[in-house]
Coordinates of C-alpha atoms and ligand atoms in Angstrom, one line a residue:
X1 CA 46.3 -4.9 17.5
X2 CA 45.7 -1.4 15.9
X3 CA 47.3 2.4 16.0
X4 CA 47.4 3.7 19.0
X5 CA 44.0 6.6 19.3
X6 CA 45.1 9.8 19.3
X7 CA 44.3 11.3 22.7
X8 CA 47.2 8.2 23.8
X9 CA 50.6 9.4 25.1
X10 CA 50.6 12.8 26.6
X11 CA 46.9 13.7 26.2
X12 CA 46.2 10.6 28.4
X13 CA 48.4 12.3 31.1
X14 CA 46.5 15.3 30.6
X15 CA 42.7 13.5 30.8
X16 CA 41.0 14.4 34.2
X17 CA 42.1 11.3 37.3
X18 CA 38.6 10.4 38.4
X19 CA 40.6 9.1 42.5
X20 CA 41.5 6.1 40.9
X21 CA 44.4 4.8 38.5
X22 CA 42.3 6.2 35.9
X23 CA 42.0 9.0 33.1
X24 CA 39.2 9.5 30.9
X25 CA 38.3 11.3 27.9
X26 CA 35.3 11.2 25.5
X27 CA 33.4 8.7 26.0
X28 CA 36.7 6.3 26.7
X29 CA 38.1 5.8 30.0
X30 CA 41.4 3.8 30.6
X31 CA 42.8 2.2 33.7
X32 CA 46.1 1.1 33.9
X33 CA 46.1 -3.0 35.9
X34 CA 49.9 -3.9 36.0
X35 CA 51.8 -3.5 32.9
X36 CA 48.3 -2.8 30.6
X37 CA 46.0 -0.3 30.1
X38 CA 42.4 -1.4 29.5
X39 CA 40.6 1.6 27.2
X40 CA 37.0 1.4 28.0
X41 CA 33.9 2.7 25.8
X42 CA 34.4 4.4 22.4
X43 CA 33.8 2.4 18.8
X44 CA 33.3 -1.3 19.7
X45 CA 35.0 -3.4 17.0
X46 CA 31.4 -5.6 17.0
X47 CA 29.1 -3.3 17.7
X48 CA 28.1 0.5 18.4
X49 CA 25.3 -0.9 20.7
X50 CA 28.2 -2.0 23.6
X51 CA 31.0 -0.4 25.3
X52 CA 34.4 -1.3 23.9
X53 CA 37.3 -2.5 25.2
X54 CA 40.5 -2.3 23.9
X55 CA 43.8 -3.0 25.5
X56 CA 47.6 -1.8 25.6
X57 CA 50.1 -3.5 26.4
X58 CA 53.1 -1.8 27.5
X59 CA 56.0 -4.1 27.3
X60 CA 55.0 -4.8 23.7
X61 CA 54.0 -1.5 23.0
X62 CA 51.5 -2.9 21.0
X63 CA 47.2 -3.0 21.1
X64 CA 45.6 -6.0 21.6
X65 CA 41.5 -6.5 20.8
X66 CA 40.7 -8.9 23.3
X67 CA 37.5 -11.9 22.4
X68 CA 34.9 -10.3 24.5
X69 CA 32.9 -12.9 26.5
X70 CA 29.6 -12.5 28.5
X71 CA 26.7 -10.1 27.3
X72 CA 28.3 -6.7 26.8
X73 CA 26.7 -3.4 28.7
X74 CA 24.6 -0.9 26.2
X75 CA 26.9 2.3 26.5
X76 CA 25.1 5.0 28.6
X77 CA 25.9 8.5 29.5
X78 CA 29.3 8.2 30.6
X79 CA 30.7 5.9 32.8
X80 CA 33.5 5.7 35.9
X81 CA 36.1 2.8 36.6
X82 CA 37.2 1.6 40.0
X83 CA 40.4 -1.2 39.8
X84 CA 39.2 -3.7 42.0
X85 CA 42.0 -6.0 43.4
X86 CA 43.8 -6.3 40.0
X87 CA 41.1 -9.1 38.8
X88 CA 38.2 -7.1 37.5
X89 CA 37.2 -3.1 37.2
X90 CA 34.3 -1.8 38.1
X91 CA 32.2 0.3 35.3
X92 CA 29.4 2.5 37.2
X93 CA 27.3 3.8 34.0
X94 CA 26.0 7.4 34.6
X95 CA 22.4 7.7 34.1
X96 CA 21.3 3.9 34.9
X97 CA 19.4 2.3 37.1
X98 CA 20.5 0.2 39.6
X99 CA 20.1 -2.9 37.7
X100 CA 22.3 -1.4 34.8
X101 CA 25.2 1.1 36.6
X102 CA 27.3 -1.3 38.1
X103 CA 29.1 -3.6 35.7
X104 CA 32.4 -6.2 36.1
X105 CA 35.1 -5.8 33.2
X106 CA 37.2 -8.8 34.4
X107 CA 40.8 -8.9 33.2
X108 CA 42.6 -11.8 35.2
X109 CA 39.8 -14.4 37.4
X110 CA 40.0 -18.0 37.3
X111 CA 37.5 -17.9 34.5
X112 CA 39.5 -15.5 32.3
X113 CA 42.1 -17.3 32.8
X114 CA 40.7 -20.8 32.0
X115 CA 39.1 -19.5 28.3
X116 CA 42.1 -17.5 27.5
X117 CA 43.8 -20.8 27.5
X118 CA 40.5 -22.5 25.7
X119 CA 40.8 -20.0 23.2
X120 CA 44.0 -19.5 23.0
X121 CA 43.6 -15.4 22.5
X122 CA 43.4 -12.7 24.8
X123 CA 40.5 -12.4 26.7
X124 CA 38.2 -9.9 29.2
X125 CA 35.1 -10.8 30.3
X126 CA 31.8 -8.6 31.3
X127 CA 29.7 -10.0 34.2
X128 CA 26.5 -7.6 35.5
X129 CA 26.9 -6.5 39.1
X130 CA 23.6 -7.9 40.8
X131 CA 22.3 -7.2 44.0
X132 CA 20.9 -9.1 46.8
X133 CA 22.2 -12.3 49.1
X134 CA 24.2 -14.2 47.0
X135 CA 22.6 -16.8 46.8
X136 CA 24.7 -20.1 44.8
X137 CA 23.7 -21.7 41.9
X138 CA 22.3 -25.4 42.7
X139 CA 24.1 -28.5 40.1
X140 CA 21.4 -31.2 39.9
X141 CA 23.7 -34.1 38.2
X142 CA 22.6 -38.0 38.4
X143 CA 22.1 -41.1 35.8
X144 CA 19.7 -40.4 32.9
X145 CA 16.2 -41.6 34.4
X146 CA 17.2 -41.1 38.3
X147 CA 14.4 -38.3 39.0
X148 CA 16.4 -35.0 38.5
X149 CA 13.8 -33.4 36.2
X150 CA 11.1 -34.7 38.1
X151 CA 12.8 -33.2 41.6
X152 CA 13.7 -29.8 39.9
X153 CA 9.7 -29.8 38.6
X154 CA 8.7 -30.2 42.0
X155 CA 10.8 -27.3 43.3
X156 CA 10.3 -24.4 40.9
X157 CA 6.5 -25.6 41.2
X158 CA 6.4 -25.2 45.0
X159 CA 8.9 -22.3 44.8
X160 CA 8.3 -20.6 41.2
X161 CA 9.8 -16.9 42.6
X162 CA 12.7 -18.6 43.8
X163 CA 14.2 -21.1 41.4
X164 CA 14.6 -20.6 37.6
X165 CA 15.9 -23.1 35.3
X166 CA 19.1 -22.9 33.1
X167 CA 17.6 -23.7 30.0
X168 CA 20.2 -25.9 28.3
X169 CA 21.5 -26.0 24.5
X170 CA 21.1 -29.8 22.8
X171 CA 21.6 -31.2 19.4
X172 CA 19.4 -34.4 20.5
X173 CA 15.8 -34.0 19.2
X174 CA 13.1 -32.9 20.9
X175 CA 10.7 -35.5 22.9
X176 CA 7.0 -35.3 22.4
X177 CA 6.0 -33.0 25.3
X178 CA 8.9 -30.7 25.2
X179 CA 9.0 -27.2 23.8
X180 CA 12.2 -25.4 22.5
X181 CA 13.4 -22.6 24.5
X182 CA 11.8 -24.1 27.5
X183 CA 13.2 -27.7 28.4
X184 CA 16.1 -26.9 26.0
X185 CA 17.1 -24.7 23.0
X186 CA 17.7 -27.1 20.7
X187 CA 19.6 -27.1 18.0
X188 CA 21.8 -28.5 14.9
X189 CA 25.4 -30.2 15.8
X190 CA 27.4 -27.3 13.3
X191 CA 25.5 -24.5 15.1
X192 CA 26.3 -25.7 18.0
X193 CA 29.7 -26.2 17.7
X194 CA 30.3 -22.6 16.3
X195 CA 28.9 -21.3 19.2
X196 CA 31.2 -23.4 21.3
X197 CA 34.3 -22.1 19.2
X198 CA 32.6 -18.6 19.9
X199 CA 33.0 -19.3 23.7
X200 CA 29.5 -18.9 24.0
X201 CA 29.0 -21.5 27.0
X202 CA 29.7 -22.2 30.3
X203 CA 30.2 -25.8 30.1
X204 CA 29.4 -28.4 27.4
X205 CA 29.4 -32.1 27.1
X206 CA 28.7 -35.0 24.8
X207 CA 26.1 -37.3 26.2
X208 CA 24.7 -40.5 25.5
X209 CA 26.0 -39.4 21.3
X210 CA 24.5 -35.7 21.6
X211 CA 26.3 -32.5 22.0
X212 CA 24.4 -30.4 25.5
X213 CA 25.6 -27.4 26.9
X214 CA 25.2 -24.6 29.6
X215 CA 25.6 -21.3 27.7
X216 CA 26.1 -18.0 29.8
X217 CA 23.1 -16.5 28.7
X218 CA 21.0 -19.0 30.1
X219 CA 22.7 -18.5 33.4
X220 CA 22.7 -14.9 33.1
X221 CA 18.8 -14.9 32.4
X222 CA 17.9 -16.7 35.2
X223 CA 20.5 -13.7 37.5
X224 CA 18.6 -11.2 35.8
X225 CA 15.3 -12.4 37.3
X226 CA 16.6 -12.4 40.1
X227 CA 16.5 -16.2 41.2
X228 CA 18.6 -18.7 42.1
X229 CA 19.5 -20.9 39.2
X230 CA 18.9 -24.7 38.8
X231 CA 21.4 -26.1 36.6
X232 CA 20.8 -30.1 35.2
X233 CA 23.7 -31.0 33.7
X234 CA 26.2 -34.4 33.2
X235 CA 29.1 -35.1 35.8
X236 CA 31.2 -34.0 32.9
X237 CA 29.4 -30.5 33.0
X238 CA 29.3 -30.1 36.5
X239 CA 33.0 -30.9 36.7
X240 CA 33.5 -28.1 34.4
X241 CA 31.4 -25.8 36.6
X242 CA 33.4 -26.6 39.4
X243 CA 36.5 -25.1 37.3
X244 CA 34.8 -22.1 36.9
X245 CA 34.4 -19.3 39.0
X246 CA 31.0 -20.2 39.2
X247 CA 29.9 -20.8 43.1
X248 CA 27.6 -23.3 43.3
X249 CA 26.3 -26.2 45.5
X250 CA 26.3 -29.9 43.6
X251 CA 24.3 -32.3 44.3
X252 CA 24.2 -35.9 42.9
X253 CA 21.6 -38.1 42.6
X254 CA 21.4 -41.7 43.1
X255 CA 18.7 -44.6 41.8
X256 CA 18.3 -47.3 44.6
X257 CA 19.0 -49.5 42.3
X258 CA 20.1 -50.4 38.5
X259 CA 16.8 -52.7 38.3
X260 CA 14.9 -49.3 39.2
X261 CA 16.4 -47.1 37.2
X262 CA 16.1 -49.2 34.5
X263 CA 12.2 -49.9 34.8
X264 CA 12.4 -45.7 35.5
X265 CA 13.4 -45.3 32.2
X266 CA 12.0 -47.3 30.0
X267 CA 8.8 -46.6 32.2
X268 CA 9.2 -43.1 30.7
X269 CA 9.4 -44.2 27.4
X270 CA 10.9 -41.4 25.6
X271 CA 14.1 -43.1 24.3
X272 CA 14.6 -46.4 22.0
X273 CA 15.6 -49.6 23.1
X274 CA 19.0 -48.7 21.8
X275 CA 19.1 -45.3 23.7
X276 CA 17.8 -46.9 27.1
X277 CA 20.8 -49.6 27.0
X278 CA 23.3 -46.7 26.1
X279 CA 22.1 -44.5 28.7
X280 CA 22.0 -47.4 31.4
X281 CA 25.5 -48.7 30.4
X282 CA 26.5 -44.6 31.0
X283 CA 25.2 -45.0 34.3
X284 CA 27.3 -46.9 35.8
X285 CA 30.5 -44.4 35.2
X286 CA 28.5 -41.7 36.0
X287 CA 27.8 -43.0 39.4
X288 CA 30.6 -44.3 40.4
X289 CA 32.1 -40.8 39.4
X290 CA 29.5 -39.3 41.0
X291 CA 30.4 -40.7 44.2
X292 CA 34.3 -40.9 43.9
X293 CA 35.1 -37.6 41.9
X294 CA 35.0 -35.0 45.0
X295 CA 32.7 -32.9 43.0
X296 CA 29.7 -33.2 44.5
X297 CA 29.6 -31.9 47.9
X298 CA 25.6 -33.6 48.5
X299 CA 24.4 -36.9 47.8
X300 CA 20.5 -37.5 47.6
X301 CA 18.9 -41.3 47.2
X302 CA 16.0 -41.4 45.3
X303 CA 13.8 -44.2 46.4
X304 CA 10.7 -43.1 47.5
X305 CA 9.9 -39.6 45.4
X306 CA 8.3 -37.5 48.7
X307 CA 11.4 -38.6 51.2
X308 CA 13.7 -37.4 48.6
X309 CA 12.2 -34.2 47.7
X310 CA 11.9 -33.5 51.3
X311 CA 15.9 -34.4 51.7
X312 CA 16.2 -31.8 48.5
X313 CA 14.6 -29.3 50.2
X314 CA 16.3 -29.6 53.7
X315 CA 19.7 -29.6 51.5
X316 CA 18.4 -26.1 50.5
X317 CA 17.6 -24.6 53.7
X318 CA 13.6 -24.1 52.6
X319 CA 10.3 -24.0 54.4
X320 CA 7.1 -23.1 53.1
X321 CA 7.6 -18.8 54.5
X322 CA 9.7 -19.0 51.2
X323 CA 7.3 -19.7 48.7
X324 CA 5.4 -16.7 49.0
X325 CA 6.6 -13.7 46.5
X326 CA 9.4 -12.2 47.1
X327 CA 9.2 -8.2 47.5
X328 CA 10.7 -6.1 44.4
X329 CA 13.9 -4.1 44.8
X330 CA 13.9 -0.6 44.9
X331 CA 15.1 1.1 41.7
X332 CA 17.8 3.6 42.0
X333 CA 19.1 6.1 39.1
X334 CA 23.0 6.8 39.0
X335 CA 23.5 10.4 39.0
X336 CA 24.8 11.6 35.1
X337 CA 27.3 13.8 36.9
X338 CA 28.8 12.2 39.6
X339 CA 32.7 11.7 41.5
X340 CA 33.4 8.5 42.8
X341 CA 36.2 7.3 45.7
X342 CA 36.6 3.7 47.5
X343 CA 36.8 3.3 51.2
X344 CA 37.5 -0.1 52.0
X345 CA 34.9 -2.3 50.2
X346 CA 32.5 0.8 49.5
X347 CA 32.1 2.6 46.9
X348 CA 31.1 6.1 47.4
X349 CA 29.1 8.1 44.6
X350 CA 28.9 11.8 45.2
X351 CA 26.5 13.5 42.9
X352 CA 28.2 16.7 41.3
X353 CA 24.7 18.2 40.1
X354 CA 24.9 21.7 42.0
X355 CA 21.2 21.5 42.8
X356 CA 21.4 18.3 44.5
X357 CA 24.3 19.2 47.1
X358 CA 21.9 19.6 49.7
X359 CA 19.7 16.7 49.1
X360 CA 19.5 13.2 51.7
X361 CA 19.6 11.5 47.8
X362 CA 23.4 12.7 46.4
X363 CA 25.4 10.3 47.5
X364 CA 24.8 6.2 46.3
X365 CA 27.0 3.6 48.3
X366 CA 28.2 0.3 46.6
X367 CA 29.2 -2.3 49.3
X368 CA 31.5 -4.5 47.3
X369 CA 32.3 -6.7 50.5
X370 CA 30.0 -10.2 50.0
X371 CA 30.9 -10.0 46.1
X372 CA 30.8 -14.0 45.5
X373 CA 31.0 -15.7 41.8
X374 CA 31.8 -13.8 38.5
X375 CA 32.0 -14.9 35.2
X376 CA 30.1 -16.2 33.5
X377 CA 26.8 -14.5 33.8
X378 CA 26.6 -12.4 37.0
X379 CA 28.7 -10.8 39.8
X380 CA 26.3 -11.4 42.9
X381 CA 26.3 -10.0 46.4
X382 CA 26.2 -6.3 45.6
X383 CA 24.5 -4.1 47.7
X384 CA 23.2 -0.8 47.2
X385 CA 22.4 1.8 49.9
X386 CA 21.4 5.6 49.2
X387 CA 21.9 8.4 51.4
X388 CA 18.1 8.3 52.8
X389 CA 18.5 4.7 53.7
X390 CA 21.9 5.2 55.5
X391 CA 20.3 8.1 57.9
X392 CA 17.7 5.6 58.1
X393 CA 20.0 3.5 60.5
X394 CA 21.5 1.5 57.2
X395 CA 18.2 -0.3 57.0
X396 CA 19.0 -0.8 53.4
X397 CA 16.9 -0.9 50.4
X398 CA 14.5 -4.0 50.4
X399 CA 16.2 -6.9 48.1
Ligands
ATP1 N1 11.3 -41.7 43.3 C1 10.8 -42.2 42.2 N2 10.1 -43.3 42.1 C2 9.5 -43.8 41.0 N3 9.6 -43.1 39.8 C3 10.3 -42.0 39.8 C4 10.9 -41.4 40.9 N4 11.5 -40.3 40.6 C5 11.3 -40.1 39.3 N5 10.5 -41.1 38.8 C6 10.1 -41.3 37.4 O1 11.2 -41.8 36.7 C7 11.2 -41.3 35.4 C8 12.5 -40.5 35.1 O2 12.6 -39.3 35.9 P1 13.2 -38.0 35.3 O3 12.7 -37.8 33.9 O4 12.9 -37.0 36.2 O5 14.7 -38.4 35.3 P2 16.0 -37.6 34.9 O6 17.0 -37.9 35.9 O7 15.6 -36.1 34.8 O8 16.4 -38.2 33.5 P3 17.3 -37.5 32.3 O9 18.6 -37.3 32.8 O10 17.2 -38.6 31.3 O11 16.6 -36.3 31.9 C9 10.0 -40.4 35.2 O12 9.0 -41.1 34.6 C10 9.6 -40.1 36.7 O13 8.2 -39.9 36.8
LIG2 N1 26.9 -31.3 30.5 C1 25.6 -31.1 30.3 N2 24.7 -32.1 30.5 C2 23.4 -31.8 30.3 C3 22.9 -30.5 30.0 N3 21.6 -30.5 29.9 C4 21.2 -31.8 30.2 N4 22.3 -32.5 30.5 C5 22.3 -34.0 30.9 O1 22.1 -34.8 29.8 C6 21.6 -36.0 30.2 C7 20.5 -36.4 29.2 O2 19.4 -35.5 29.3 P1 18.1 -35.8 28.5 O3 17.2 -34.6 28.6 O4 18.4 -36.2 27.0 O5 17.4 -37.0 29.1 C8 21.1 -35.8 31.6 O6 22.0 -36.5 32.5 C9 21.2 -34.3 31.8 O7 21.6 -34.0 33.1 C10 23.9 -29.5 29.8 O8 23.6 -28.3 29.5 N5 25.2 -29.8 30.0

C-alpha cells in the first residue's frame, strides 16, 4: 500500500484512452479490471530494469504492491494494454521484436489464484506471449529406476530441435556423471526453501528424503527456445502441474515388474543399499497412484526398451520428417508509435509514424484466438501476421 501518484484522480481522467478501458501517462498506463486499477510501468519497487505494477483498489481506496511472479519484461519504449477477458492484460512494448512486444500481466487465472492462496498476499503474474502451435508440455512421471531418463535421453537425442528438458532444482547430491545446471541445479535444503517461500517454482516435492522442484524459469527457458518441454517429475509434482494452468500431457511409466525394477536399479548403481530399499518401497505408492489418481491421461509399460520408446513416440504424434531442424521465425519490430484496437480475438497495431502510412508494413495483427496455457512461464499459441503477409493470402510468417 502507498500514496496514491500524483497524476491519480482527475489527471487520470484527463490521460489520452488508447480504445481500451485504459489511460496512460508517462511511462505508466493503467487499466481498470472490475473494481481495481492495475498501474503499469513507472519505478518498480524491486527493480528499474522491469516494468512495475502497482494496483488500486477501489472499494478500499487503498494501494496494494502485489508479489510479482514469473520473469518480469525489461521496460521499453512505451507500451499499450488490451483487457483481455478480465483474467490477464495484454502489454504490447513499443520498439520490440516480436519475441519481446507481446507480454501477459495476469490478474485473476487459475494459477493466480492458486499462489495468492499459497502465499497468502496479493498476487499478478507475467507470462511472455510466444508464438507458434501450442504445442503442451509432456509430464514423464514413473517409479525411481523405471526408464524415464533413459526414454527422455532417447527423444531429445533423436529430436534435439524439438524437445528441451526442464532442468529440475534438488537438494540430493550430485551422482558421478551428472553436471549441475544440466541434469539438475542442485542445491542446499535453506536455499531451496527460500526460493520456495519466494514462489519461485512451479511445483516441488520431497522425494525419497530430498527436496526437487520444477521452477518457472526452467520452464520458461525451454518456451524461449522455442521447444516443447519435457518435464520428469514425482506423481506428487505432476499432480501439482495438473493444478496449474499449465496444459500438459502426463504420461506414467510402468516397470514389468517389481523384481525388474529392482535389478534396474541397483543395476544402475548410483544409490546405497539404503536408498535402493527406500526408493523401491516408494514405488509401490507411486504406482498404484499412478494408475488410480486420474492424473495421468497415458500409460507406457516398459519392458522391452525399443517397444516402449516406439509406444513413446506414437503417444507424441512423431515420425522421423520431425527431426530435421526446424525453420527460424521471422523477426518483427513493433512500431514505437503505434494505436491499437481489438476485433474479436485480433489485435490490430496501426503504426502512427506519418512516413509509414502508405507502407504494406504499418499495421502488425496479433491473433489471440489458440492462446493455450499461461502461467507459469509462457502464454503459447500467439500468432503474428504483418500487413505484407496478410495481402499475401494470410500465408503467415513461418513459425
Ligand atoms: N526397458 C529397459 N530394460 C532394461 N533396462 C532398462 C530399461 N529402461 C531403462 N533401463 C535401465 O534401467 C536403469 C534405470 O533407468 P533410468 O535411470 O532411466 O530410470 P529413471 O526412471 O529415470 O529413474 P529415476 O527416477 O531414479 O531417475 C538404467 O540403468 C537404464 O539403463
Ligand atoms: N516433484 C518433482 N519430482 C522430481 C523432480 N525432478 C526429479 N523428480 C523425481 O525425483 C525422483 C528421483 O530422481 P533421481 O534423479 O534422484 O533419481 C524421480 O522420480 C524423478 O521423477 C522435480 O522437479 N519435481
Amino acid at each position: 500500500m502507498g500514496e496514491a501518484p500524483a497524476f491519480f484522480g482527475d489527471e487520470l481522467q484527463k490521460g489520452y484512452a488508447n480504445g481500451f478501458d485504459l489511460k496512460s501517462k508517462g511511462g505508466e498506463t493503467s487499466i481498470v479490471v472490475g473494481n481495481r486499477t492495475y498501474v503499469i510501468g513507472g519505478d518498480c519497487e524491486e527493480s528499474a530494469l522491469s516494468i512495475g505494477v502497482r494496483i488500486f483498489d477501489k472499494t478500499s481506496g487503498e494501494w496494494i504492491n502485489p508479489t510479482v511472479l514469473g520473469t518480469q519484461p525489461k521496460p521499453g519504449k512505451g507500451h499499450s494494454a488490451v483487457l483481455m477477458s478480465g483474467d490477464r492484460i495484454l502489454i504490447i512494448k513499443s520498439g520490440s521484436n516480436s519475441d519481446d512486444f507481446a507480454w501477459f500481466l495476469e490478474v485473476d487465472t487459475q494459477y493466480v489464484r492458486q499462489q495468492k492462496k499459497i502465499l497468502g498476499t496479493e498476487v499478478v503474474a507475467w507470462s511472455r506471449g510466444v508464438r507458434g502451435s501450442a504445442e503442451k508440455p509432456v509430464v514423464i512421471s514413473g517409479p525411481s529406476g523405471v526408464g524415464k531418463g533413459t526414454l527422455i535421453s532417447m527423444l531429445m537425442k533423436e529430436y534435439p530441435s524439438l524437445f528441451g528438458f526442464s532442468v529440475s532444482h534438488t537438494t540430493r547430491a550430485p551422482r558421478a556423471m551428472e553436471k549441475d545446471g544440466v541434469h539438475y541445479h542442485f542445491i542446499e535444503r535453506s536455499a531451496m526453501e527460500k526460493e520456495i517461500e519466494d514462489g519461485k517454482f512451479l511445483e516441488f516435492a520431497s522425494v525419497h528424503g530430498n527436496l526437487y522442484g520444477t521452477s518457472v524459469e526452467a520452464v520458461e527457458a525451454v518456451a524461449d527456445a522455442g521447444k516443447i518441454c519435457i518435464l520428469d517429475i514425482d506423481v506428487q509434482g505432476a499432480k501439482s502441474v495438473r493444478a496449474t494452468s499449465l496444459e500438459a500431457l502426463f504420461i506414467f511409466v510402468c516397470p514389468p515388474s517389481m523384481e525388474e525394477l529392482e535389478k534396474r536399479l541397483r543395476a544402475r548403481g548410483t544409490e546405497t543399499e539404503e536408498q535402493v530399499l527406500k526408493r523401491l518401497r516408494n514405488a509401490k505408492s507411486e504406482i498404484e497412484q499412478g494408475q488410480s489418481s486420474g492424473i495421468f491421461g497415458h500409460m507406457l509399460y516398459n519392458d522391452n526398451l525399443e517397444d516402449c520408446y516406439k509406444s513413446l513416440k506414437e503417444l507424441l504424434g512423431l515420425d522421423e520428417s520431425m527431426a530435421a531442424p526446424k525453420s527460424s521465425s521471422k523477426v518483427v519490430d513493433l512500431f514505437i508509435d503505434h494505436s491499437v484496437s481489438k476485433i474479436d480475438n485480433k489485435i490490430i497495431i496501426n503504426s502512427t509514424n506519418p512516413e509509414l502510412e502508405k507502407s504494406s508494413t504499418n499495421m502488425i495483427v496479433l491473433d489471440v484466438s489458440s492462446l493455450k496455457g499461461g502461467s507459469p512461464g509462457r502464454t503459447r499459441g500467439l500468432n503474428i501476421y504483418t500487413m505484407d503477409s496478410i495481402l499475401d493470402g494470410w500465408a503467415g510468417i513461418p513459425q
